[in-house]
Short mmCIF file of C-alpha atoms in Angstrom, two decimals:
data_model
loop_
_atom_site.label_atom_id
_atom_site.label_comp_id
_atom_site.label_asym_id
_atom_site.label_seq_id
_atom_site.Cartn_x
_atom_site.Cartn_y
_atom_site.Cartn_z
CA UNK A 170 -36.73 -7.61 -5.12
CA UNK A 171 -39.16 -7.68 -8.30
CA UNK A 172 -37.90 -3.55 -9.44
CA UNK A 173 -34.98 -2.61 -6.16
CA UNK A 174 -32.31 -1.18 -7.87
CA UNK A 175 -28.44 -2.52 -7.82
CA UNK A 176 -25.49 -0.08 -7.77
CA UNK A 177 -21.96 -1.57 -8.78
CA UNK A 178 -18.97 0.12 -9.15
CA UNK A 179 -17.49 -0.42 -11.99
CA UNK A 180 -18.79 -0.54 -15.51
CA UNK A 181 -16.38 -3.58 -17.73
CA UNK A 182 -17.29 -6.72 -18.62
CA UNK A 183 -17.49 -8.80 -14.33
CA UNK A 184 -19.93 -5.20 -14.28
CA UNK A 185 -21.95 -6.81 -17.57
CA UNK A 186 -22.13 -10.69 -16.49
CA UNK A 187 -23.94 -9.19 -13.20
CA UNK A 188 -26.49 -7.14 -14.74
CA UNK A 189 -26.87 -10.04 -17.39
CA UNK A 190 -27.65 -12.70 -14.57
CA UNK A 191 -29.82 -10.15 -12.51
CA UNK A 192 -32.97 -9.05 -15.01
CA UNK A 193 -34.12 -11.87 -14.68
CA UNK A 194 -34.27 -12.12 -10.73
CA UNK A 195 -36.12 -8.65 -11.70
CA UNK A 196 -33.08 -7.17 -10.63
CA UNK A 197 -32.48 -3.01 -12.32
CA UNK A 198 -29.03 -2.28 -12.07
CA UNK A 199 -27.49 1.60 -11.90
CA UNK A 200 -23.21 1.68 -13.08
CA UNK A 201 -20.84 4.28 -12.26
CA UNK A 202 -17.39 3.76 -14.10
CA UNK A 203 -15.43 7.17 -15.53
CA UNK A 204 -15.77 5.57 -19.61
CA UNK A 205 -17.91 6.52 -21.46
CA UNK A 206 -17.39 3.64 -23.87
CA UNK A 207 -18.15 1.40 -20.48
CA UNK A 208 -19.38 -2.48 -21.61
CA UNK A 209 -22.33 -1.81 -19.50
CA UNK A 210 -23.21 1.42 -21.44
CA UNK A 211 -25.70 -0.07 -23.32
CA UNK A 212 -27.44 -2.39 -20.47
CA UNK A 213 -28.66 0.30 -17.60
CA UNK A 214 -28.35 3.72 -15.81
CA UNK A 215 -24.80 4.67 -16.76
CA UNK A 216 -22.92 7.45 -14.32
CA UNK A 217 -19.83 8.71 -16.15
CA UNK A 218 -17.90 10.19 -13.86
CA UNK A 219 -14.71 9.49 -11.47
CA UNK A 220 -14.85 7.10 -8.36
CA UNK A 221 -14.29 9.79 -5.98
CA UNK A 222 -16.54 12.48 -7.37
CA UNK A 223 -19.01 13.53 -4.65
CA UNK A 224 -21.69 14.61 -6.60
CA UNK A 225 -21.55 11.95 -8.81
CA UNK A 226 -21.60 9.38 -6.10
CA UNK A 227 -25.11 11.44 -4.31
CA UNK A 228 -26.67 10.64 -7.35
CA UNK A 229 -25.36 6.92 -7.72
CA UNK A 230 -26.36 6.23 -4.34
CA UNK A 231 -30.17 7.30 -4.84
CA UNK A 232 -32.53 4.66 -4.69
CA UNK A 233 -30.14 1.76 -3.99
CA UNK A 234 -31.07 -0.79 -1.56
CA UNK A 235 -26.92 -2.06 -1.80
CA UNK A 236 -24.28 -0.97 -3.63
CA UNK A 237 -20.97 -3.34 -4.65
CA UNK A 238 -18.62 -3.46 -7.48
CA UNK A 239 -16.27 -5.04 -9.71
CA UNK A 240 -12.91 -4.89 -9.75
CA UNK A 241 -10.57 -4.52 -6.97
CA UNK A 242 -8.92 -1.39 -7.32
CA UNK A 243 -12.54 1.00 -6.41
CA UNK A 244 -10.60 3.64 -3.81
CA UNK A 245 -11.50 2.60 -0.49
CA UNK A 246 -12.82 6.21 0.52
CA UNK A 247 -15.82 5.79 -1.89
CA UNK A 248 -16.13 2.88 -0.67
CA UNK A 249 -17.37 4.16 2.76
CA UNK A 250 -18.36 6.63 2.02
CA UNK A 251 -21.71 5.00 0.55
CA UNK A 252 -21.59 3.02 3.14
CA UNK A 253 -23.00 5.43 5.50
CA UNK A 254 -25.96 5.52 3.43
CA UNK A 255 -26.66 2.23 1.79
CA UNK A 256 -24.93 -1.05 2.28
CA UNK A 257 -21.91 -1.83 0.13
CA UNK A 258 -20.99 -5.89 0.04
CA UNK A 259 -18.54 -7.43 0.32
CA UNK A 260 -17.44 -4.66 3.21
CA UNK A 261 -15.48 -1.92 1.99
CA UNK A 262 -12.18 -3.33 4.74
CA UNK A 263 -11.74 -6.30 2.19
CA UNK A 264 -11.34 -4.31 -0.51
CA UNK A 265 -8.24 -2.58 1.73
CA UNK A 266 -6.53 -5.85 2.07
CA UNK A 267 -6.43 -7.17 -1.69
CA UNK A 268 -5.41 -3.31 -2.77
CA UNK A 269 -2.18 -4.01 -0.77
CA UNK A 270 -0.24 -6.95 -1.65
CA UNK A 271 2.33 -6.66 1.50
CA UNK A 272 -1.06 -6.57 3.59
CA UNK A 273 -2.62 -9.15 1.64
CA UNK A 274 -0.47 -11.38 2.16
CA UNK A 275 0.38 -10.16 6.06
CA UNK A 276 -3.26 -10.61 6.46
CA UNK A 277 -3.48 -14.83 4.56
CA UNK A 278 -0.02 -15.20 7.81
CA UNK A 279 -2.46 -13.93 10.63
CA UNK A 280 -4.96 -16.76 9.17
CA UNK A 281 -2.38 -19.20 8.99
CA UNK A 282 -3.28 -19.76 4.88
CA UNK A 283 0.23 -20.21 3.56
CA UNK A 284 2.35 -17.72 1.37
CA UNK A 285 4.98 -17.57 -0.79
CA UNK A 286 8.03 -15.66 1.89
CA UNK A 287 7.49 -11.96 1.32
CA UNK A 288 9.44 -8.27 2.18
CA UNK A 289 8.65 -5.47 2.47
CA UNK A 290 11.22 -2.63 0.39
CA UNK A 291 11.00 0.97 0.19
CA UNK A 292 14.32 1.49 -1.00
CA UNK A 293 16.90 0.31 -2.45
CA UNK A 294 18.76 -0.94 0.34
CA UNK A 295 15.80 -2.93 1.51
CA UNK A 296 15.35 -4.82 -1.56
CA UNK A 297 19.32 -4.98 -1.15
CA UNK A 298 18.65 -7.33 2.09
CA UNK A 299 15.17 -8.53 1.11
CA UNK A 300 16.90 -10.57 -2.00
CA UNK A 301 19.40 -11.08 0.98
CA UNK A 302 16.51 -12.87 3.47
CA UNK A 303 14.78 -14.54 0.54
CA UNK A 304 16.89 -15.29 -2.05
CA UNK A 305 16.81 -15.55 -5.43
CA UNK A 306 14.94 -16.22 -7.79
CA UNK A 307 12.08 -13.03 -6.78
CA UNK A 308 9.48 -11.46 -7.65
CA UNK A 309 9.34 -7.80 -7.26
CA UNK A 310 6.58 -6.18 -7.86
CA UNK A 311 4.22 -2.85 -6.44
CA UNK A 312 2.16 -3.14 -3.78
CA UNK A 313 -0.46 -1.65 -5.00
CA UNK A 314 -2.25 -1.24 -9.08
CA UNK A 315 -0.78 -3.92 -11.33
CA UNK A 316 -2.47 -7.04 -12.73
CA UNK A 317 -2.73 -9.41 -15.57
CA UNK A 318 0.46 -9.55 -15.12
CA UNK A 319 1.75 -5.58 -14.63
CA UNK A 320 3.42 -4.69 -11.89
CA UNK A 321 6.24 -7.05 -11.53
CA UNK A 322 9.37 -8.48 -12.85
CA UNK A 323 10.84 -11.64 -12.20
CA UNK A 324 14.98 -11.30 -11.13
CA UNK A 325 16.52 -14.42 -11.48
CA UNK A 326 19.81 -13.63 -10.64
CA UNK A 327 21.75 -10.49 -8.74
CA UNK A 328 22.90 -8.55 -11.56
CA UNK A 329 18.66 -8.63 -12.00
CA UNK A 330 18.38 -6.29 -9.43
CA UNK A 331 19.33 -2.55 -10.56
CA UNK A 332 17.13 -3.58 -13.86
CA UNK A 333 14.40 -4.12 -11.21
CA UNK A 334 15.00 -1.03 -9.35
CA UNK A 335 14.88 1.18 -12.01
CA UNK A 336 11.95 0.03 -13.35
CA UNK A 337 10.38 0.30 -10.64
CA UNK A 338 11.91 1.61 -7.73
CA UNK A 339 9.80 5.40 -6.01
CA UNK A 340 7.29 3.38 -4.82
CA UNK A 341 5.59 1.18 -2.26
CA UNK A 342 6.68 -2.50 -3.43
CA UNK A 343 7.16 -6.22 -1.52
CA UNK A 344 9.10 -9.01 -3.14
CA UNK A 345 8.01 -12.40 -2.77
CA UNK A 346 9.81 -16.11 -3.29
CA UNK A 347 9.69 -17.20 -6.44
CA UNK A 348 7.23 -20.40 -6.40
CA UNK A 349 8.19 -23.58 -8.08
CA UNK A 350 4.42 -24.59 -8.36
CA UNK A 351 2.70 -28.24 -10.16
CA UNK A 352 -0.38 -26.44 -10.98
CA UNK A 353 -2.77 -23.07 -10.69
CA UNK A 354 -5.91 -23.10 -8.72
CA UNK A 355 -8.34 -21.10 -7.74
CA UNK A 356 -11.11 -21.65 -5.00
CA UNK A 357 -14.34 -19.25 -5.86
CA UNK A 358 -16.46 -19.66 -2.56
CA UNK A 359 -19.74 -17.09 -1.61
CA UNK A 360 -21.06 -16.30 2.04
CA UNK A 361 -24.57 -14.89 2.16
CA UNK A 362 -25.47 -11.55 4.90
CA UNK A 363 -26.42 -14.38 6.84
CA UNK A 364 -22.93 -16.13 7.44
CA UNK A 365 -24.41 -19.41 5.10
CA UNK A 366 -21.13 -20.48 3.05
CA UNK A 367 -20.47 -22.00 -0.44
CA UNK A 368 -17.78 -23.25 -2.65
CA UNK A 369 -17.39 -23.67 -6.12
CA UNK A 370 -15.22 -26.53 -7.51
CA UNK A 371 -11.63 -26.17 -7.44
CA UNK A 372 -10.32 -24.61 -10.90
CA UNK A 373 -7.03 -25.38 -12.49
CA UNK A 374 -5.98 -22.24 -14.14
CA UNK A 375 -3.18 -21.48 -16.74
CA UNK A 376 -2.23 -18.22 -17.58
CA UNK A 377 0.12 -16.65 -20.75
CA UNK A 378 1.80 -13.39 -20.04
CA UNK A 379 0.25 -13.24 -17.25
CA UNK A 380 -2.98 -12.95 -17.97
CA UNK A 381 -5.59 -16.28 -17.17
CA UNK A 382 -5.44 -18.56 -20.67
CA UNK A 383 -7.78 -21.17 -20.16
CA UNK A 384 -9.81 -22.52 -16.97
CA UNK A 385 -10.23 -25.80 -16.24
CA UNK A 386 -13.35 -27.40 -14.24
CA UNK A 387 -13.21 -29.80 -11.81
CA UNK A 388 -9.05 -29.79 -11.51
CA UNK A 389 -7.91 -32.78 -12.71
CA UNK A 390 -6.40 -35.37 -10.51
CA UNK A 391 -8.35 -33.47 -7.70
CA UNK A 392 -7.78 -35.46 -4.00
CA UNK A 393 -9.90 -34.73 -1.25
CA UNK A 394 -7.18 -33.56 0.71
CA UNK A 395 -6.49 -30.61 -1.48
CA UNK A 396 -10.54 -29.63 -1.98
CA UNK A 397 -10.51 -29.44 2.24
CA UNK A 398 -7.55 -27.06 2.28
CA UNK A 399 -9.01 -24.73 -0.11
CA UNK A 400 -12.70 -24.52 0.91
CA UNK A 401 -10.75 -23.92 4.25
CA UNK A 402 -8.60 -21.14 3.16
CA UNK A 403 -11.38 -19.50 1.64
CA UNK A 404 -13.53 -20.29 4.83
CA UNK A 405 -10.88 -18.34 6.88
CA UNK A 406 -10.66 -15.10 4.85
CA UNK A 407 -14.96 -15.11 4.89
CA UNK A 408 -15.19 -15.03 8.20
CA UNK A 409 -12.81 -13.50 9.32
CA UNK A 410 -14.06 -10.16 6.61
CA UNK A 411 -17.42 -10.47 7.54
CA UNK A 412 -17.70 -11.31 3.85
CA UNK A 413 -20.96 -11.03 1.61
CA UNK A 414 -20.29 -12.01 -1.55
CA UNK A 415 -18.08 -13.94 -4.13
CA UNK A 416 -14.21 -14.17 -3.13
CA UNK A 417 -12.01 -15.63 -5.04
CA UNK A 418 -8.72 -17.16 -3.91
CA UNK A 419 -5.79 -17.78 -6.54
CA UNK A 420 -3.67 -21.01 -5.16
CA UNK A 421 -0.52 -22.43 -6.29
CA UNK A 422 -0.25 -25.99 -5.36
CA UNK A 423 3.63 -27.47 -4.89
CA UNK A 424 4.84 -30.66 -4.69
CA UNK A 425 5.94 -32.90 -1.12
CA UNK A 426 7.95 -30.72 0.95
CA UNK A 427 11.36 -32.37 1.85
CA UNK A 428 9.59 -34.53 5.31
CA UNK A 429 7.15 -36.48 2.51
CA UNK A 430 3.91 -33.94 3.85
CA UNK A 431 1.89 -34.39 0.74
CA UNK A 432 1.09 -30.61 -1.72
CA UNK A 433 0.36 -28.04 -0.59
CA UNK A 434 -1.67 -25.18 -0.98
CA UNK A 435 0.13 -21.25 -1.24
CA UNK A 436 -2.59 -18.52 -1.56
CA UNK A 437 -1.11 -15.91 -4.28
CA UNK A 438 -4.04 -13.40 -3.84
CA UNK A 439 -7.25 -13.27 -3.25
CA UNK A 440 -9.86 -10.91 -5.72
CA UNK A 441 -13.36 -10.18 -3.44
CA UNK A 442 -15.18 -9.97 -6.91
CA UNK A 443 -16.68 -11.91 -9.00
CA UNK A 444 -13.04 -13.93 -10.54
CA UNK A 445 -12.14 -14.45 -13.99
CA UNK A 446 -11.79 -18.04 -13.12
CA UNK A 447 -15.10 -18.71 -12.23
CA UNK A 448 -16.51 -17.18 -15.43
CA UNK A 449 -17.44 -20.74 -16.56
CA UNK A 450 -20.72 -20.84 -13.79
CA UNK A 451 -22.70 -19.10 -16.60
CA UNK A 452 -23.41 -22.55 -18.18
CA UNK A 453 -21.50 -25.02 -16.05
CA UNK A 454 -22.43 -24.49 -12.93
CA UNK A 455 -25.68 -25.08 -11.21
CA UNK A 456 -25.87 -20.99 -10.53
CA UNK A 457 -23.85 -18.63 -11.71
CA UNK A 458 -21.14 -17.19 -9.46
CA UNK A 459 -23.04 -13.83 -10.63
CA UNK A 460 -26.17 -15.23 -9.49
CA UNK A 461 -25.15 -16.15 -6.21
CA UNK A 462 -23.11 -12.93 -5.74
CA UNK A 463 -26.37 -11.23 -6.24
CA UNK A 464 -28.26 -13.32 -3.57
CA UNK A 465 -25.26 -13.37 -1.48
CA UNK A 466 -25.20 -8.93 -1.43
CA UNK A 467 -29.74 -8.90 -1.72
CA UNK A 468 -29.44 -11.32 1.55
CA UNK A 469 -31.05 -14.06 -0.82
CA UNK A 470 -30.96 -17.90 -0.31
CA UNK A 471 -28.04 -19.07 -2.24
CA UNK A 472 -27.68 -21.66 -4.96
CA UNK A 473 -26.38 -24.70 -5.55
CA UNK A 474 -22.88 -24.12 -6.77
CA UNK A 475 -21.92 -27.80 -8.67
CA UNK A 476 -20.60 -28.15 -11.54
CA UNK A 477 -23.49 -29.29 -14.66
CA UNK A 478 -20.38 -31.49 -15.40
CA UNK A 479 -16.84 -31.05 -16.88
CA UNK A 480 -16.03 -27.83 -17.89
CA UNK A 481 -13.26 -25.07 -19.68
CA UNK A 482 -13.18 -21.56 -20.01
CA UNK A 483 -11.14 -20.21 -23.15
CA UNK A 484 -10.25 -16.20 -22.40
CA UNK A 485 -10.47 -13.84 -26.24
CA UNK A 486 -7.32 -11.83 -25.33
CA UNK A 487 -6.86 -9.15 -28.43
CA UNK A 488 -8.70 -10.63 -30.84
CA UNK A 489 -11.58 -12.72 -32.15
CA UNK A 490 -11.43 -15.69 -33.58
CA UNK A 491 -14.27 -16.08 -36.80
CA UNK A 492 -17.49 -16.84 -34.26
CA UNK A 493 -19.58 -18.49 -36.80
CA UNK A 494 -16.91 -21.34 -36.57
CA UNK A 495 -17.35 -21.00 -32.86
CA UNK A 496 -21.38 -21.93 -32.78
CA UNK A 497 -21.46 -24.45 -34.78
CA UNK A 498 -19.25 -26.84 -32.44
CA UNK A 499 -21.37 -28.59 -29.41
CA UNK A 500 -21.91 -27.05 -26.51
CA UNK A 501 -19.42 -23.89 -26.74
CA UNK A 502 -20.94 -21.27 -25.72
CA UNK A 503 -19.39 -17.52 -26.53
CA UNK A 504 -19.64 -14.29 -24.50
CA UNK A 505 -18.32 -10.82 -25.75
CA UNK A 506 -17.90 -8.11 -24.19
CA UNK A 507 -18.79 -5.22 -26.60
CA UNK A 508 -14.38 -4.12 -26.15
CA UNK A 509 -13.02 -2.29 -28.51
CA UNK A 510 -9.73 -5.47 -29.50
CA UNK A 511 -6.39 -3.97 -28.31
CA UNK A 512 -3.55 -6.65 -27.71
CA UNK A 513 -3.17 -7.78 -24.16
CA UNK A 514 -7.33 -6.99 -23.83
CA UNK A 515 -9.62 -9.35 -22.73
CA UNK A 516 -12.77 -9.32 -25.29
CA UNK A 517 -14.31 -11.92 -24.42
CA UNK A 518 -14.46 -16.34 -23.97
CA UNK A 519 -15.61 -19.60 -24.35
CA UNK A 520 -16.86 -22.04 -22.23
CA UNK A 521 -16.93 -25.71 -23.55
CA UNK A 522 -19.22 -27.76 -21.52
CA UNK A 523 -19.07 -32.36 -22.51
CA UNK A 524 -19.95 -34.89 -19.92
CA UNK A 525 -16.55 -36.23 -19.35
CA UNK A 526 -12.93 -35.44 -19.29
CA UNK A 527 -11.60 -37.39 -22.76
CA UNK A 528 -14.71 -34.88 -24.05
CA UNK A 529 -14.12 -32.31 -23.24
CA UNK A 530 -10.82 -32.32 -23.59
CA UNK A 531 -11.11 -33.38 -27.23
CA UNK A 532 -13.24 -29.95 -27.25
CA UNK A 533 -10.78 -27.88 -26.25
CA UNK A 534 -8.57 -28.79 -27.75
CA UNK A 535 -10.74 -28.17 -31.23
CA UNK A 536 -11.21 -24.15 -29.10
CA UNK A 537 -8.14 -23.92 -28.88
CA UNK A 538 -6.97 -23.78 -32.07
CA UNK A 539 -9.55 -21.17 -33.58
CA UNK A 540 -8.47 -19.02 -30.44
CA UNK A 541 -5.11 -18.94 -31.33
CA UNK A 542 -5.30 -18.94 -35.14
CA UNK A 543 -7.11 -14.85 -33.93
CA UNK A 544 -4.06 -13.97 -32.49
CA UNK A 545 -1.14 -14.44 -34.32
#
């Protein structure tokens, strides 16, 4: 692999961490991103152009052994165009499914992976019909784009329907039943070109204002049943798409149903890329999600995914805490993304490691105190 050139569509923090994981393996990188101030700008060759610029795509693809992407809103047409000349992993079909919430929910259903109840919404009449069918509360979402809580509105009562329609109407939408979940989990899995699959320990996630705030691994109080179920769902998706690379599936764990069945998992959405809830793997796992993604797309053997004890990850959103205070804490690791501060923007993350749950909770409480103080 020494000196082999890998192309990455998108130049955000995920691309930055992919490059940092690949350099020790002798890999080189080229990025395509329309933002001149993208976080990768100082790390590798950065082509500043739109994703549908054919001349730029030709320049981008020259000499690459493989291309990948670091966010799921890369135009599918761009990935398919590149695929005519070089391998593109994960396959563009995964992008196609993940970019449309309705297609994604139908895909999960086809694979017998349960989700919240859902219905397509094309106009006001179909919204009313969907509300009648699904019931309230429910969440009206745009089918495309939207992330970190954007592009969605909670409808709690019938009096909220007009507001939701006025805010989001006029574009393809989906209504999803509101899930009263016990907690949010995510499963990160990797599939190689040879079909080998490895999974990371299940992660417990906490969101604030629609943005991931904190991840803890292994998810506390996890049963073998839930762990096996999550891995089963991930394998179904990976194999159905002939997937190569890291895949994340966000899950809701819900309480036992009225029949007394055990805890269940509902799929919320999938991300065909490395994922925020897997950042802990850099220090907390034997092989990081970023290195394993690169191993997979380059046709190399996958690395071990077990955790090195206990870990937590806290996002730095909107502002930065006192860096010196953070770095003075034991087994605490800071990652900054070289991004200008802005409300709601992910500027970096902190990973905390420990030998047991109690020590992790103690260290995490201190870090969160510093982090929250910086965003007030």
